[in-house]
CSV table of C-alpha atoms in Angstrom, one decimal:
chain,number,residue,atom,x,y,z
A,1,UNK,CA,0.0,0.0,0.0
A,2,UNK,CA,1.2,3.4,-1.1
A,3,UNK,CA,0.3,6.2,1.1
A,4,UNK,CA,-0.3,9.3,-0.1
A,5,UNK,CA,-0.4,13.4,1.2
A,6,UNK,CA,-2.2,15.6,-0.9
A,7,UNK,CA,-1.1,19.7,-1.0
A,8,UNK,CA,-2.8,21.7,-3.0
A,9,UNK,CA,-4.8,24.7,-1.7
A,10,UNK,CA,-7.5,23.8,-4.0
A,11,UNK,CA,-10.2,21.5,-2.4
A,12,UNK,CA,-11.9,20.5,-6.0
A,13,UNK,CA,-8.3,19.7,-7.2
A,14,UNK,CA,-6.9,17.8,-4.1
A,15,UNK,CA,-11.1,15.7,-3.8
A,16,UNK,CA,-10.7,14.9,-7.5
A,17,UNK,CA,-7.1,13.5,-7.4
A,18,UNK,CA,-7.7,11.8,-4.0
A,19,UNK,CA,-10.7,10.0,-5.7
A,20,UNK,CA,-8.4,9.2,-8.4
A,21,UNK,CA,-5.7,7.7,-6.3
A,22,UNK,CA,-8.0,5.7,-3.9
A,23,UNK,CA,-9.6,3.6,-7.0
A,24,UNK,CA,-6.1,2.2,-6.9
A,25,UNK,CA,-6.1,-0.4,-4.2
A,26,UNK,CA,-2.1,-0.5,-4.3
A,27,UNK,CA,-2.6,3.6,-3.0
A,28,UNK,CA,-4.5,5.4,0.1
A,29,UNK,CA,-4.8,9.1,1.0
A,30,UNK,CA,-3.6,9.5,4.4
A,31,UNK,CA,-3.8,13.2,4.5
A,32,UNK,CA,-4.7,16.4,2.3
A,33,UNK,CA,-2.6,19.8,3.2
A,34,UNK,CA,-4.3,23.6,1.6
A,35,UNK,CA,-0.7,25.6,2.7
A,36,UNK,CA,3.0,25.1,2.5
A,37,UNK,CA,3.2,25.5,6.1
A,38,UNK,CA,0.8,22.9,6.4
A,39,UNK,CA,2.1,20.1,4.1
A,40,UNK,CA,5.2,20.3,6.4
A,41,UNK,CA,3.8,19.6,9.3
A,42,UNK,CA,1.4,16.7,8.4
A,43,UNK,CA,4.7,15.7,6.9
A,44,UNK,CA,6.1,15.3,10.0
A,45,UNK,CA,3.0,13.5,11.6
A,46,UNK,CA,2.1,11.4,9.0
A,47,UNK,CA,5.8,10.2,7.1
A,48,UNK,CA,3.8,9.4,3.8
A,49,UNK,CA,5.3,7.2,0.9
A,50,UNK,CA,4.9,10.0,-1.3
A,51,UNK,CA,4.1,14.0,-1.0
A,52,UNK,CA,2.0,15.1,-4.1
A,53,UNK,CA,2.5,19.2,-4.0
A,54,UNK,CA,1.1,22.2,-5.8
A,55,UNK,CA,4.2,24.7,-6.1
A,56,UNK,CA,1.9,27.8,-5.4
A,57,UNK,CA,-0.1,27.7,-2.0
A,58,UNK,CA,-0.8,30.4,0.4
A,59,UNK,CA,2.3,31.0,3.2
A,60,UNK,CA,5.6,29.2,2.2
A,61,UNK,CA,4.6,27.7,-0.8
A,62,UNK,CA,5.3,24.4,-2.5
A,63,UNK,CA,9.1,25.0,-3.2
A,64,UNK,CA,9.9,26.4,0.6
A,65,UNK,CA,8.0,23.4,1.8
A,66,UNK,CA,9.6,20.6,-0.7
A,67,UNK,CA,12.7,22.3,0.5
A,68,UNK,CA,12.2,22.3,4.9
A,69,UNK,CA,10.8,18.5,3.9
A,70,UNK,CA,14.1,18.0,2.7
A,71,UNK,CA,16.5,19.5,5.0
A,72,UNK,CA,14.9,17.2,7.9
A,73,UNK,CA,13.5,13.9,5.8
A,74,UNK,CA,16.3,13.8,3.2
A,75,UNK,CA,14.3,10.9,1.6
A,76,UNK,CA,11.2,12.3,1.6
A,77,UNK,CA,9.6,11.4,-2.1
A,78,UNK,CA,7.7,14.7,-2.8
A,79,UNK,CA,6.2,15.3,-6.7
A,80,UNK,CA,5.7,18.4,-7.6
A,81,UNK,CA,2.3,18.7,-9.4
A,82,UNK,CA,2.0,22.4,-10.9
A,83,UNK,CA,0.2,24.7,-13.2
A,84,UNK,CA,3.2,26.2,-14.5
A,85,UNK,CA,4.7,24.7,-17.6
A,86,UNK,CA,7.7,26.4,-18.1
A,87,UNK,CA,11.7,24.8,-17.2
A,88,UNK,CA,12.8,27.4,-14.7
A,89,UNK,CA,10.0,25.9,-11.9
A,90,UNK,CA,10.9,22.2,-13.0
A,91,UNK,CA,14.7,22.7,-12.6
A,92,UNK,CA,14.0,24.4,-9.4
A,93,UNK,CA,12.3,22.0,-8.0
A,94,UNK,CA,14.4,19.1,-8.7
A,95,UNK,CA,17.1,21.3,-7.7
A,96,UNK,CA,15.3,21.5,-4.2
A,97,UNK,CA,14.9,17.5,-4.1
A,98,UNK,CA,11.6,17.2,-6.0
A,99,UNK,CA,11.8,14.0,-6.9
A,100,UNK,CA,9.2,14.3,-9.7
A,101,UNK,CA,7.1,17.1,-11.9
A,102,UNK,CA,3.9,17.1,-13.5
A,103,UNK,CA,2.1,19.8,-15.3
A,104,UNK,CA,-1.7,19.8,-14.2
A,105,UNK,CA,-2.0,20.7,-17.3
A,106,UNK,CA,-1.1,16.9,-18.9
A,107,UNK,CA,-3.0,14.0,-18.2
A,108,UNK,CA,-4.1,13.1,-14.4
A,109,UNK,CA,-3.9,9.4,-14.7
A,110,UNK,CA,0.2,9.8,-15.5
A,111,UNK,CA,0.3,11.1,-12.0
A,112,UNK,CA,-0.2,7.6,-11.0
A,113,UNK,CA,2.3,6.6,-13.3
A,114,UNK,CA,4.9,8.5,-12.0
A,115,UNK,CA,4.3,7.4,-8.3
A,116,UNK,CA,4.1,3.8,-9.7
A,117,UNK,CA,7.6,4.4,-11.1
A,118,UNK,CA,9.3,6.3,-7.9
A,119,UNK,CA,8.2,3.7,-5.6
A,120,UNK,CA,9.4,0.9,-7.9
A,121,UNK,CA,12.4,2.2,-8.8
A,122,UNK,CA,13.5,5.4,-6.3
A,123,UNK,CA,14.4,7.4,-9.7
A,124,UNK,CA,12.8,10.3,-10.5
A,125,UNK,CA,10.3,11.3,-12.8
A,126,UNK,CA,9.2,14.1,-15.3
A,127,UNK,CA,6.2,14.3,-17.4
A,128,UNK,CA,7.3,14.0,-21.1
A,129,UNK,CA,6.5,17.4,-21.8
A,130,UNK,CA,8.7,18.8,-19.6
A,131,UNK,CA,11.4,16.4,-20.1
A,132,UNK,CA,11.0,17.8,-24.0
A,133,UNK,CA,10.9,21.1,-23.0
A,134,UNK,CA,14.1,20.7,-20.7
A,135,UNK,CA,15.8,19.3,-23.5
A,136,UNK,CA,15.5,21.7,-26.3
A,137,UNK,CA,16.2,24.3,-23.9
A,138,UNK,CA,19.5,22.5,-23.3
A,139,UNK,CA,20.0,22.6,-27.1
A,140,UNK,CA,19.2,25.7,-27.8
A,141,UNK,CA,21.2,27.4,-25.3
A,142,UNK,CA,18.8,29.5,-24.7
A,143,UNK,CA,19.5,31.5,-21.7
A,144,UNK,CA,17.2,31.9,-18.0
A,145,UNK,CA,19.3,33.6,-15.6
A,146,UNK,CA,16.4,32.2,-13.4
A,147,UNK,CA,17.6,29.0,-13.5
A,148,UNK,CA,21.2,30.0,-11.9
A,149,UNK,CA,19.4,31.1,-8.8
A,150,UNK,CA,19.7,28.8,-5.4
A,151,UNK,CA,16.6,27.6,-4.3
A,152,UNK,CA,16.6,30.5,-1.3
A,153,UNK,CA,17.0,33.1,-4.4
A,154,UNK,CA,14.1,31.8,-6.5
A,155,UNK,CA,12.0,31.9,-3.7
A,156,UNK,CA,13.1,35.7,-2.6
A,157,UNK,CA,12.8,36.6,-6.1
A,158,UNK,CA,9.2,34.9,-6.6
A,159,UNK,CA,7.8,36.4,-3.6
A,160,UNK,CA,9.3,40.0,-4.3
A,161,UNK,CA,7.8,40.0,-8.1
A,162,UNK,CA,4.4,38.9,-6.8
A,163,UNK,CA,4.6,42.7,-4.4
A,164,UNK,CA,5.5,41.5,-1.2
A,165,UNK,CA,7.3,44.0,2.0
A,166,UNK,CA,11.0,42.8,2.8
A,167,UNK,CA,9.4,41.9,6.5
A,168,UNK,CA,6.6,39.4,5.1
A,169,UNK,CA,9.1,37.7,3.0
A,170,UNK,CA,11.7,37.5,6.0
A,171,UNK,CA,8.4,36.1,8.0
A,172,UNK,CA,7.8,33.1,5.6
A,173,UNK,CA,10.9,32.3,4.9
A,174,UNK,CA,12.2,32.0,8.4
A,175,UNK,CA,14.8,34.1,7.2
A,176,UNK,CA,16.3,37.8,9.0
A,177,UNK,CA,14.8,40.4,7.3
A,178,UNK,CA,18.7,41.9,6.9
A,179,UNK,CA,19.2,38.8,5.5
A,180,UNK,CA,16.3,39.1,2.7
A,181,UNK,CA,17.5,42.3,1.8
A,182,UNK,CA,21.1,41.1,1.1
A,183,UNK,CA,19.3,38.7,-1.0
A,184,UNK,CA,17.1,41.4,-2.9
A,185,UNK,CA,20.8,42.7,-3.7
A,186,UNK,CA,22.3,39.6,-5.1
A,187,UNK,CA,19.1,39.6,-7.4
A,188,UNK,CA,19.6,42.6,-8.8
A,189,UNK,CA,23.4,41.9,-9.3
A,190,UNK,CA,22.8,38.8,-11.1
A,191,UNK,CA,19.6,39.3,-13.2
A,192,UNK,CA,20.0,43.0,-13.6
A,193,UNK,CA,17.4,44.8,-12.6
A,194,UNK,CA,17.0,48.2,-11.1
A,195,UNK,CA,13.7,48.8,-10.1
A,196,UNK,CA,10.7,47.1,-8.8
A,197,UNK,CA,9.1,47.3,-12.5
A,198,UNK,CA,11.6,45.9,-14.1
A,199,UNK,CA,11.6,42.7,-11.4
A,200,UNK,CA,8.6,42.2,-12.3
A,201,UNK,CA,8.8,42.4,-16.2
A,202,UNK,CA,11.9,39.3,-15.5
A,203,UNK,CA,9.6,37.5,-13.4
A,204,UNK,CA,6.7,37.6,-15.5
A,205,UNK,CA,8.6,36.6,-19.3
A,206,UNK,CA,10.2,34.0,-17.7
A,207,UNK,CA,6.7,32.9,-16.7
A,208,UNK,CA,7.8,33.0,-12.3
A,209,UNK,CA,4.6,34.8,-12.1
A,210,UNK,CA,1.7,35.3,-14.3
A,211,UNK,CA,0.6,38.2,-16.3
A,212,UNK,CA,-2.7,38.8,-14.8
């Protein structure tokens, strides 16, 4: 028996995949999780087989989560099961110990693939889209200064496009607020921006935040 934590802060989203999993009798939902912050800590109470995780959530967020998971369960198996699409979020998230990533917007059942094949054979996993799109990235060369960032960077920088005060980001993050604000300055050294408006216009073509 597989067991399973749902975190997505969608209810219809995290019923329909839960109903989806539990007609499998090799898999059981043990536990659903609307927050970062809250994912972690039925983490800690419930040790499933496998995390499924929306990156976006209310609080931490999927990627701070995945990545205080990891720091204390480093063989925690977390997917990361997103709306965003694009290779900066997947590299980060396998950077962070995401151990697989799968675009919501693919098909459902290859989530159960993908936890068929991590439990079988510890390895990780991406959806063939993004393991296309990953690859002719590679060949391309083209360049996303995004994906240099550490997983602490990616996060500050995230939270900063989407309007967020130095002190709220420190409060997340667990992190000093002197210590965001160095952060805010490495940013801007390596991606090259020197105003608010012009974070935002980075975060938003390479697709960190959306448009609207």
């Amino acid at each position: 028996m597989i067991n399973v934590l749902l975190a997505d802060d969608h209810e219809v989203v995290r019923s329909g995949l839960a109903r989806m999993l539990e007609r499998n009798p090799d898999m059981r939902v043990i536990g659903e999780a609307s927050s970062g912050e809250q994912a972690y800590q039925l983490y800690t109470e419930l040790i499933p087989d496998i995390l499924v995780m929306d990156m976006t959530m209310p609080g931490i967020g999927g990627l701070e989560a995945l990545r205080r998971i990891r720091t204390r369960y480093t063989q925690a198996k977390v997917i990361m099961f997103s709306m965003h699409e694009n290779v900066a979020l997947a590299v980060q998230a396998m950077s962070a110990g995401a151990i697989g990533y799968l675009c919501k917007s693919g098909e459902v059942s290859e989530l159960l693939t993908a936890i068929r094949h991590i439990m079988e054979t510890g390895k990780t996993y991406l959806s063939a889209e993004m393991a296309q799109r990953i690859a002719i990235q590679s060949v391309s060369g083209s360049d996303d200064p995004t994906q240099r960032l550490s997983v602490r960077e990616f996060e500050v920088f995230r939270l900063l496009a989407e309007g967020l005060p130095l002190d709220e980001i420190a409060n997340r993050l667990s992190l000093g607020q002197k210590t965001v604000a160095n952060y805010q300055t490495v940013l801007k050294h390596k991606l090259g921006f020197n105003s608010s408006v012009e974070l935002v216009r980075l975060a938003i073509k390479y697709n960190v935040i959306d448009q609207n």
